[in-house]
Coordinates of C-alpha atoms in Angstrom, one line a residue:
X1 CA 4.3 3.0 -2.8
X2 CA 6.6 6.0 -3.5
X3 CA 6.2 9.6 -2.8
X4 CA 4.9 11.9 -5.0
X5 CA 7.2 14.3 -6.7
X6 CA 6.0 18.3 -5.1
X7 CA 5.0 20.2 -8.0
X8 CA 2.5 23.5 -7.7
X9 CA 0.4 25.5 -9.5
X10 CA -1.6 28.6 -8.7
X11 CA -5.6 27.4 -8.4
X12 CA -8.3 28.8 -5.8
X13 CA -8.6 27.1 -2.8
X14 CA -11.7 25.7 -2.0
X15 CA -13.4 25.7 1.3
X16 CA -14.6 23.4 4.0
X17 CA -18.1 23.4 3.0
X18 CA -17.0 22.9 -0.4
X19 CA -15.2 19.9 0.1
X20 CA -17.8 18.3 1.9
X21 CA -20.5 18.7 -0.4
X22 CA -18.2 17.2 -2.8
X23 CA -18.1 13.9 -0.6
X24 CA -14.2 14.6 1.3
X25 CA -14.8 14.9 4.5
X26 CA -12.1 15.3 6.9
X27 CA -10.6 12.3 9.0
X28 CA -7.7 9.6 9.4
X29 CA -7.7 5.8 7.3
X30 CA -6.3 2.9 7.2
X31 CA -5.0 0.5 4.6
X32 CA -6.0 -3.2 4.5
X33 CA -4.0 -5.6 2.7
X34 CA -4.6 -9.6 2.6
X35 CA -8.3 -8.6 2.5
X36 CA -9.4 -12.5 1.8
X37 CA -7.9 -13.2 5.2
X38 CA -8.7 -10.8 7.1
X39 CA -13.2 -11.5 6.1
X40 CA -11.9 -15.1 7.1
X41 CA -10.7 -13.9 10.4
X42 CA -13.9 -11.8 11.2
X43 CA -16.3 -14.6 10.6
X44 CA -14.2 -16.1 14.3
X45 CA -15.5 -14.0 16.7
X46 CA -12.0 -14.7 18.2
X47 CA -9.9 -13.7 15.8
X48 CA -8.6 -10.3 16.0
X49 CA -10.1 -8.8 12.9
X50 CA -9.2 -5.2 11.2
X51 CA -12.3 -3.8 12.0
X52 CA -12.5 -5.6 15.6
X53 CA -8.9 -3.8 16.5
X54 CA -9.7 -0.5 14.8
X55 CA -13.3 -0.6 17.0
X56 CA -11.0 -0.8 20.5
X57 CA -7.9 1.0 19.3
X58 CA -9.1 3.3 17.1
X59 CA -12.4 4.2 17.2
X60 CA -12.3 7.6 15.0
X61 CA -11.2 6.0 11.7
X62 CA -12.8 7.1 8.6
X63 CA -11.9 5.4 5.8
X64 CA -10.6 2.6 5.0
X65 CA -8.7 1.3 1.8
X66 CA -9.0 -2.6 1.2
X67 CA -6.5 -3.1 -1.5
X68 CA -8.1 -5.7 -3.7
X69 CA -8.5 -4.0 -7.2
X70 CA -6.2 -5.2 -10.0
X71 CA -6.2 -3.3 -13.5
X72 CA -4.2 -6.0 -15.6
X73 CA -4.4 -4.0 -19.1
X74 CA -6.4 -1.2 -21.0
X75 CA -9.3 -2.5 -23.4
X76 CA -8.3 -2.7 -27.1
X77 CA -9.0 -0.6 -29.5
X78 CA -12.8 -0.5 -30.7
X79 CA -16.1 0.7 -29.2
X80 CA -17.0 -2.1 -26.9
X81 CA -17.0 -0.7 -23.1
X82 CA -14.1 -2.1 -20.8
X83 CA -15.1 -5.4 -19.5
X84 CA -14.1 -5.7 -15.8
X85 CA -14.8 -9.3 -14.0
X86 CA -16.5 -7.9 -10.1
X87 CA -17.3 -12.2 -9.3
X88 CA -15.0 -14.8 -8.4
X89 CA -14.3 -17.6 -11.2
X90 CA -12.8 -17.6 -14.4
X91 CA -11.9 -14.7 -16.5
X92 CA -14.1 -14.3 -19.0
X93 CA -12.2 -13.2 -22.3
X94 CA -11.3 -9.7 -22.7
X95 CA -11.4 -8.7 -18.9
X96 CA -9.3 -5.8 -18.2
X97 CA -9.7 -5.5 -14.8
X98 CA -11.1 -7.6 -12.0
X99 CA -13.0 -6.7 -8.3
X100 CA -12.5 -9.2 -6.0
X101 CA -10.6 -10.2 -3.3
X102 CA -8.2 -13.3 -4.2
X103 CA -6.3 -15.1 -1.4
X104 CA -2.5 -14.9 -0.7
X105 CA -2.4 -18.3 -2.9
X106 CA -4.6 -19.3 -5.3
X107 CA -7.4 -21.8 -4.6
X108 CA -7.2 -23.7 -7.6
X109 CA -3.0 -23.8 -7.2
X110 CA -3.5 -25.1 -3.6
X111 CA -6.4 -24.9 -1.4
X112 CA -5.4 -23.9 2.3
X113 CA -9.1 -22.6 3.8
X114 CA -6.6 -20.4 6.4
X115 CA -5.9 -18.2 3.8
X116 CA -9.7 -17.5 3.0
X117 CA -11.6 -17.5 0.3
X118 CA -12.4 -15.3 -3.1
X119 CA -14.7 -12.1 -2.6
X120 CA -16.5 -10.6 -4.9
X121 CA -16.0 -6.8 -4.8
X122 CA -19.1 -5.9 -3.1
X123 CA -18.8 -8.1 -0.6
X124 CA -15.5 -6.4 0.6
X125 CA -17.1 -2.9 0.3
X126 CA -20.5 -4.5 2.6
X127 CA -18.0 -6.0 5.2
X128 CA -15.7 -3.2 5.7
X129 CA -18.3 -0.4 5.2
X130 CA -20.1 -1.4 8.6
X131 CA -23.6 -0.7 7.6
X132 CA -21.9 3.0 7.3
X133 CA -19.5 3.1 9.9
X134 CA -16.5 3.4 7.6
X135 CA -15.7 5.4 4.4
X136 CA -15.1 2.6 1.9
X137 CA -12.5 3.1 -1.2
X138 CA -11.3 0.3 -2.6
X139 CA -7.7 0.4 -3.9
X140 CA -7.0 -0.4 -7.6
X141 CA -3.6 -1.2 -8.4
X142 CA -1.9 -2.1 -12.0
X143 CA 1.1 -3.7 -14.0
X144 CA 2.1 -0.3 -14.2
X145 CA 1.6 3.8 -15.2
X146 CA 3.8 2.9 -18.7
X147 CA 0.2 1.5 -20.6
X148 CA -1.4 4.0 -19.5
X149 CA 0.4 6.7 -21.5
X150 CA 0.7 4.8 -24.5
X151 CA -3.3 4.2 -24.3
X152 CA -4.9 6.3 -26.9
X153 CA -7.8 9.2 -25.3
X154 CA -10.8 6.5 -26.5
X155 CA -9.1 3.7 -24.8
X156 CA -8.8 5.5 -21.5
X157 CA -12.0 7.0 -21.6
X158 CA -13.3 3.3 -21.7
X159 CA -11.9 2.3 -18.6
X160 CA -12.5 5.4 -16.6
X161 CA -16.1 5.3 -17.8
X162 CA -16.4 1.1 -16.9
X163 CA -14.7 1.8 -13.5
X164 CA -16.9 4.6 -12.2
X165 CA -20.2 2.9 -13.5
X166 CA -18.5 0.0 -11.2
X167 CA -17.9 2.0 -8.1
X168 CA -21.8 3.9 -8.6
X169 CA -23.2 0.3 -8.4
X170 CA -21.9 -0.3 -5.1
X171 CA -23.5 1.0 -2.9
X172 CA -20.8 0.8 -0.1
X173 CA -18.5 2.1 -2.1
X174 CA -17.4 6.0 -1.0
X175 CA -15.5 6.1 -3.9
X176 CA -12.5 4.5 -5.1
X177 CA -8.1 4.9 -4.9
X178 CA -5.4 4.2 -7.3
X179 CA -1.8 2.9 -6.8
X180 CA -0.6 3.5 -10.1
X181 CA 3.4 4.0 -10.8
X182 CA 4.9 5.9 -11.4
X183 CA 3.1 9.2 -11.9
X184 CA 1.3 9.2 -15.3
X185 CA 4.1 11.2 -17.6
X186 CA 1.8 12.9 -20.4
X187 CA -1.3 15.5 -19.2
X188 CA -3.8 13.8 -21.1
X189 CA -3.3 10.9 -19.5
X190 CA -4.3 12.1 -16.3
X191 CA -7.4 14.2 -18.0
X192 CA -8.6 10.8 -20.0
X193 CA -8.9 8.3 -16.6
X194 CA -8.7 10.2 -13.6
X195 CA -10.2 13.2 -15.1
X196 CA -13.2 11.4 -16.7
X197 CA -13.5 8.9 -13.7
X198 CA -14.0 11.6 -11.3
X199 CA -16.2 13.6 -13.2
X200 CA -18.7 10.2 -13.4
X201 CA -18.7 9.5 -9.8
X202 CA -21.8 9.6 -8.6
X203 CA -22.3 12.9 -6.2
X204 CA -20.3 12.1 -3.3
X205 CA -18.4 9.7 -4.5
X206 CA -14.5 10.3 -4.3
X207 CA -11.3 9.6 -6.4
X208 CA -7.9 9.1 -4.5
X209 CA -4.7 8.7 -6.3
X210 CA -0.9 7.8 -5.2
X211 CA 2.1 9.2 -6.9
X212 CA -0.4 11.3 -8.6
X213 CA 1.0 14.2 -11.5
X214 CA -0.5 16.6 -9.1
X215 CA -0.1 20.1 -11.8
X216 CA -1.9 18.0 -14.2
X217 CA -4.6 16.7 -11.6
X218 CA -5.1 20.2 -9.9
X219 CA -5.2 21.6 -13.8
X220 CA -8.6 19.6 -14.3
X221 CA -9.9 21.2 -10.7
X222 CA -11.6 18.2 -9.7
X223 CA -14.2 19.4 -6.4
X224 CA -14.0 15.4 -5.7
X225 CA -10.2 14.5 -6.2
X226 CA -7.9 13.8 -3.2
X227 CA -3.9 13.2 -3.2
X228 CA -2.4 10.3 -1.1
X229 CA 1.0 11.4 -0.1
X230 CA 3.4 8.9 1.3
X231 CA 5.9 9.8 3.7
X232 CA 7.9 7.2 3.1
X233 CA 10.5 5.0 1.3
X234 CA 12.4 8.4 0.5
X235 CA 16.0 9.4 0.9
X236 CA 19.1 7.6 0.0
X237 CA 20.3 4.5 1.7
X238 CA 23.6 5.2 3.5
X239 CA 26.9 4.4 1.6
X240 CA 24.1 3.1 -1.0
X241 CA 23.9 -0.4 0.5
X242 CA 21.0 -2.0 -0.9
X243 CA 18.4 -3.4 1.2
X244 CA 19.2 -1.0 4.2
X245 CA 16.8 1.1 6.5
X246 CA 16.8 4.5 6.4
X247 CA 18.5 5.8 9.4
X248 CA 15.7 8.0 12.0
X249 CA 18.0 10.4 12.9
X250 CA 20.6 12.5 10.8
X251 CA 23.6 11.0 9.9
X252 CA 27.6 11.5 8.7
X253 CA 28.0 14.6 11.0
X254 CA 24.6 16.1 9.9
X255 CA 25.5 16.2 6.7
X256 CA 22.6 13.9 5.3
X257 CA 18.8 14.3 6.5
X258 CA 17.5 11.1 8.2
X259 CA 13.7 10.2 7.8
X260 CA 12.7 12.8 10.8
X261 CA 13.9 15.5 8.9
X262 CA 12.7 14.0 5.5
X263 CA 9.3 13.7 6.3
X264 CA 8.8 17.4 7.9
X265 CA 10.6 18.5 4.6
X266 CA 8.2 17.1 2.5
X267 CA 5.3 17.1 4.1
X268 CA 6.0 20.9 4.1
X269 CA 6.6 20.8 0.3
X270 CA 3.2 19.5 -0.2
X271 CA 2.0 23.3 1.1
X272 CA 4.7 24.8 -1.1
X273 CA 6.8 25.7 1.8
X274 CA 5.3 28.9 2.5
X275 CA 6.7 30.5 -0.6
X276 CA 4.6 28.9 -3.7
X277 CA 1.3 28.8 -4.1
X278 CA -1.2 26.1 -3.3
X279 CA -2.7 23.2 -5.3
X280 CA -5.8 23.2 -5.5
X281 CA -5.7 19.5 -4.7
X282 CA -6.5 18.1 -0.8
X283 CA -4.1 15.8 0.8
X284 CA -4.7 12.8 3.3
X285 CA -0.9 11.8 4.1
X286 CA 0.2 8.3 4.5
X287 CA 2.0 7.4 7.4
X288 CA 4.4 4.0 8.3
X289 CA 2.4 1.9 10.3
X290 CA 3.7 -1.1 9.5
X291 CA 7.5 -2.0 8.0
X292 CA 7.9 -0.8 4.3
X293 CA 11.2 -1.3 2.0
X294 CA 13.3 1.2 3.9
X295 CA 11.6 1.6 6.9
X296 CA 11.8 -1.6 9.2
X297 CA 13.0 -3.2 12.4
X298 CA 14.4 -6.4 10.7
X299 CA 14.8 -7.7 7.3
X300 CA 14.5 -11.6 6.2
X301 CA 16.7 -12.6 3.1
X302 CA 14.8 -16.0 1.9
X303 CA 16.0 -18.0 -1.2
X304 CA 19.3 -17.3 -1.0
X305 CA 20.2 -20.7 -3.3
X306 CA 17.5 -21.2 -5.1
X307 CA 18.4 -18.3 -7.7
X308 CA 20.7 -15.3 -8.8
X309 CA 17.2 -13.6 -9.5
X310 CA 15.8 -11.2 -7.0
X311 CA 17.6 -8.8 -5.2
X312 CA 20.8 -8.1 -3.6
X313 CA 22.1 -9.1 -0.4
X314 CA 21.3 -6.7 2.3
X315 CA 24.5 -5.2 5.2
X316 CA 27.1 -7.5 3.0
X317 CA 29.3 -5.9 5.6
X318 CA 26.7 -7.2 8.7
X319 CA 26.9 -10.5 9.7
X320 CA 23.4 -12.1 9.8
X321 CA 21.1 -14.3 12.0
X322 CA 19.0 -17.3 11.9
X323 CA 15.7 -16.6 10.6
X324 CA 13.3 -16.8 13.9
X325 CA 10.3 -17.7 12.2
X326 CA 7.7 -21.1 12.8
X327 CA 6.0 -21.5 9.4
X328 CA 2.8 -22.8 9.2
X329 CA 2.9 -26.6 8.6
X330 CA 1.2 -26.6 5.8
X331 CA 3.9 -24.9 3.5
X332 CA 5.4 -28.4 4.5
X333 CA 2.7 -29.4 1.5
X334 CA 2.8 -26.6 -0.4
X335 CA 6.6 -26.5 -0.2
X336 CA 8.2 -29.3 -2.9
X337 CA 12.0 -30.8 -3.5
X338 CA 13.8 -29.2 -6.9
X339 CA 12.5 -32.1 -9.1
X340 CA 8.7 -30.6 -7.9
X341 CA 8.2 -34.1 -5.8
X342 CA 6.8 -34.0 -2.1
X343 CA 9.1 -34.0 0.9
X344 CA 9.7 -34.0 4.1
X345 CA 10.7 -31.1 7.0
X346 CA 10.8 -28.3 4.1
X347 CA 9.2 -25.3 5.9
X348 CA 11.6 -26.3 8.2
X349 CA 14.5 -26.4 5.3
X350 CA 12.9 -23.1 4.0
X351 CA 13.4 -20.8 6.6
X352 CA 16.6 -22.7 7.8
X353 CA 20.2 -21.4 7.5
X354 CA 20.6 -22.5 4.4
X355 CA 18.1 -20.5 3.0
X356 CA 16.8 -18.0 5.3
X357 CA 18.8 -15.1 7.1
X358 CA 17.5 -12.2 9.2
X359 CA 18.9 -8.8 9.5
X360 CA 17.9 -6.1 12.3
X361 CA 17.7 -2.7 12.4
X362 CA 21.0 -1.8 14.6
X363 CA 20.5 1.9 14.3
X364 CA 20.5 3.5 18.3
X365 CA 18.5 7.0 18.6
X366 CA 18.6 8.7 21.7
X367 CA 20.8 6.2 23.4
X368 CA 18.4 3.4 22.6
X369 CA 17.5 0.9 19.7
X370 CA 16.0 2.2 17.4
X371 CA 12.1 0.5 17.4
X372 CA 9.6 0.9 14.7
X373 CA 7.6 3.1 16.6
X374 CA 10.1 5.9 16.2
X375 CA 9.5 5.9 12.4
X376 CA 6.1 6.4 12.8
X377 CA 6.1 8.9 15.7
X378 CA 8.3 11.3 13.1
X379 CA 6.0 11.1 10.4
X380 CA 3.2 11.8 12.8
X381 CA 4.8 14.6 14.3
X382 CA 6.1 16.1 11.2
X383 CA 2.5 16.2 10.0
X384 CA 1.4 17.8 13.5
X385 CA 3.9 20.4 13.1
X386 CA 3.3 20.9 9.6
X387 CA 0.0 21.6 9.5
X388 CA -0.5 23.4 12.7
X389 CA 1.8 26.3 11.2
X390 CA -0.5 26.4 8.0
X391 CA -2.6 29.3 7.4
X392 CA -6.4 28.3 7.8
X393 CA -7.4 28.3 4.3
X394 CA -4.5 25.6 3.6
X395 CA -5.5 23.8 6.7
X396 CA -9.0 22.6 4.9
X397 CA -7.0 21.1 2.7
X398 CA -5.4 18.3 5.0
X399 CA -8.2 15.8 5.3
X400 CA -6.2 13.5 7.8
X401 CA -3.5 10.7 7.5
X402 CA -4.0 6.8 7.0
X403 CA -1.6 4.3 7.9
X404 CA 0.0 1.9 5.5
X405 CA -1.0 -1.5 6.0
X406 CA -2.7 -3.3 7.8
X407 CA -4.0 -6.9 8.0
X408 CA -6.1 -8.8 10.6
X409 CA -3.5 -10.1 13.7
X410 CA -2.9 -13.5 14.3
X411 CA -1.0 -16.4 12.4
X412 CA -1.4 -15.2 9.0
X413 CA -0.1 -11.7 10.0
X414 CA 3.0 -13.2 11.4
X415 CA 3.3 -16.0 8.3
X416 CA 2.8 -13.3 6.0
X417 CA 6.6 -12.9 4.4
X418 CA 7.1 -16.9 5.0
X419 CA 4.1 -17.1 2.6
X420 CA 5.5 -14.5 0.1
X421 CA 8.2 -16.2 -0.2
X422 CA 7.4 -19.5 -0.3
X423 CA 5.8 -18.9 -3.4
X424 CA 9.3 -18.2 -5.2
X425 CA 10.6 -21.3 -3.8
X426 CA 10.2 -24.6 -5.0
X427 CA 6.4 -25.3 -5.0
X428 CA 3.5 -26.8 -6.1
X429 CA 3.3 -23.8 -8.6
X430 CA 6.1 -26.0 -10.5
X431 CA 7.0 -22.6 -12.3
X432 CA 10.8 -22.0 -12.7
X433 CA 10.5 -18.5 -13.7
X434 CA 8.9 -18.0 -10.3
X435 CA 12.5 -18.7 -8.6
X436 CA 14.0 -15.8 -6.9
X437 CA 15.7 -14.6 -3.6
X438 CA 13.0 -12.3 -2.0
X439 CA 13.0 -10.2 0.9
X440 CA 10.3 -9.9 3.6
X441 CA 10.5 -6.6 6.0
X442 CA 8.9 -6.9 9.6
X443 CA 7.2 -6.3 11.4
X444 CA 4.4 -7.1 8.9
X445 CA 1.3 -5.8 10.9
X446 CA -0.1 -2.0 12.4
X447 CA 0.7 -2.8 16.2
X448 CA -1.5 -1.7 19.1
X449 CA 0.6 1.0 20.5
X450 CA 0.6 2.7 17.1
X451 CA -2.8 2.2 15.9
X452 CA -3.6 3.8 19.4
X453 CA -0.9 6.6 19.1
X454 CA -2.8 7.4 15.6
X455 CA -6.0 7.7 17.5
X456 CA -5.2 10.0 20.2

């Protein structure tokens, strides 16, 4: 997820009481990813669940954002509403969408019951909503923003129309978020689905949207409308090395910002630095809890001779490790030789030498390694500082911050990239166009400290 380019334009602000009525309220959230898991998990009263850690670590969480939702295309042209598939089985034909939960594999590829199971939407909004503990949105994502655009008014009207009626039939549904990118290009766009999707929502019901055209969503003053804003996975990587992290602190004499200074700047463009006015748009910013593409303490280069697909090898210039993972063993059956026959010792062979390498962060801040912690600490204190210095009427309009992403602790957490991976090595998938060097960025879950740090 990518930030969202600032852009302003002069609308009203609304008020606390306002907002509220309109169903934001103000507090932090969290992002759950690997949701099939994770309702595995909780049904073992000891594994360490999302909603088990967030109960002792962070007790004040709001909302929560299982990311489960998939739009796959818009419905063709003609009158018939969008057809989205909320139950687990097989598509039925012209499904645009689906609402349920799939596991890291698919069941009918290769059963593994660690990986959990299929969940139907409202089963994921039931489980996380905690008989109203939690403010539930579940997260649609798509193929991308580029359909979108090229979808005529009637098309996207459609959609928005078959994905509110979806989210006003749940009843543990607060409302729902997008990840859609990049930023829809053409106004109408935004007016024909997020426009018309909001304005559907049941009364307190609320739309969230990443990368977001915020003039053209603060044009349709939406009382219901909130803007994610990642701070994150901004800046340029130094000497343009692909793969690299972002360095935490300023680098090349000062002359280039690091991510401390990044995230202050933009989370202070959000507010128009004091000299433009304000969107009439609230904000809940997301912050790094866990490693993203440019923000991580170590980097795993898998597939490195199975194909010239994928991307680039990371510090060509650092000399790498052995990969330090133990796979579960039964990638050892999911795993196959080239010719797609069984074989023996390849999770070991997969995250070997020959194919796996490991990178770490090597940056040093304040006369120490640099630990994933610090990125987090700068976002959250560039937000602190941020909005503290905001005039009260702008304040209202920070809601809170989420962190970006969690999943429940344990094995799977820790298999998560080995996983990934696997699946774009030689598998039972059998699928050649599947073959590519991937990269996996740790550490892969929301740690304690932080989710406790965010609490405080």
């Amino acid at each position: 997820m990518k930030t969202i380019t600032a852009s302003f334009i002069a609308i009203g602000l609304l008020g606390a009481a306002q907002l509220q009525a309109a169903g934001i309220t103000p507090g932090n959230g969290v992002f759950i990813d690997d949701v099939s898991y994770d309702m595995a998990c909780a049904a073992d009263s000891t594994c360490p669940s999302v909603t088990r850690r967030l109960a002792q670590y962070a007790p004040n969480t709001t909302y929560l954002f299982p990311d489960f939702g998939y739009i796959d295309t818009v419905p063709a042209t003609g009158n018939q509403p969008a057809s989205i598939q909320s139950t687990c089985g097989k598509l039925s034909p012209g499904t645009v969408a689906t609402y349920y939960a799939m596991p890291m594999i698919k069941p009918d590829v290769f059963n593994e019951p660690s990986l959990g199971q299929c969940q139907a939407g409202t089963a994921v909004t039931a489980h996380y909503a905690q008989n109203g503990k939690y403010r539930v949105l579940p997260l649609f994502t798509a193929s991308g923003s580029r359909m979108f655009d090229q979808a005529s008014t009637a098309q996207l009207t459609r959609l928005a129309t078959a994905i509110a009626q979806l989210i006003n039939d749940d009843p543990n549904a607060a409302g729902v978020a997008f990840d859609i990118e990049p930023a829809f290009k053409n106004p109408t766009t935004t007016r024909d689905f997020f426009g018309t999707l909001a304005k559907q929502l049941s009364n307190g019901k609320i739309i969230a949207v990443f990368d977001a055209n915020r003039r053209d969503l603060a044009a349709l003053q939406l009382h219901n409308a909130l803007v994610l804003q990642a701070l994150y996975d901004y800046g340029a990587f130094p000497n343009y090395l692909e793969n690299q992290a972002i360095p935490l602190a300023d680098y090349d004499g000062g002359r280039h910002p690091g991510y401390a200074t990044l995230t202050q700047q933009y989370a202070r463009a959000y507010f128009g630095n004091g000299n433009q006015p304000q969107m009439n748009v609230p904000v809940m910013f997301v912050l790094p809890g866990s490693a993203t593409s440019t923000i991580w303490s170590a980097l795993q280069f898998y597939n490195q001779g199975v194909s010239t697909k994928g991307p680039g090898n990371p510090y060509p210039n650092t000399a790498g490790a052995a990969c330090l993972d133990q796979p579960p063993s039964w990638l050892n059956q999911f795993l196959t030789e080239p010719n797609g026959h069984p074989g023996n010792g390849l999770a070991s062979a997969f995250v070997g030498s020959g194919n796996c390498t490991r990178y770490d962060n090597t940056q040093t801040y304040q006369g120490r390694s640099v630990t994933f912690i610090d990125y987090f600490e700068a976002s959250l204190n560039a937000v602190q500082t941020v909005v503290k210095a905001l005039p009260s009427e702008q304040q209202t309009h920070y809601i809170g911050s989420a962190l970006y992403t969690m999943r429940a602790a344990g094995p799977q957490a820790e298999d998560y990239n080995d996983i990934d991976c696997a699946k774009h090595y030689y598998s039972v998938y059998g699928t050649k166009s599947l073959l590519s060097r991937c990269i996996g960025v740790f550490p892969t879950d929301i740690g304690d400290t932080i989710l406790q740090a965010f609490s405080k």
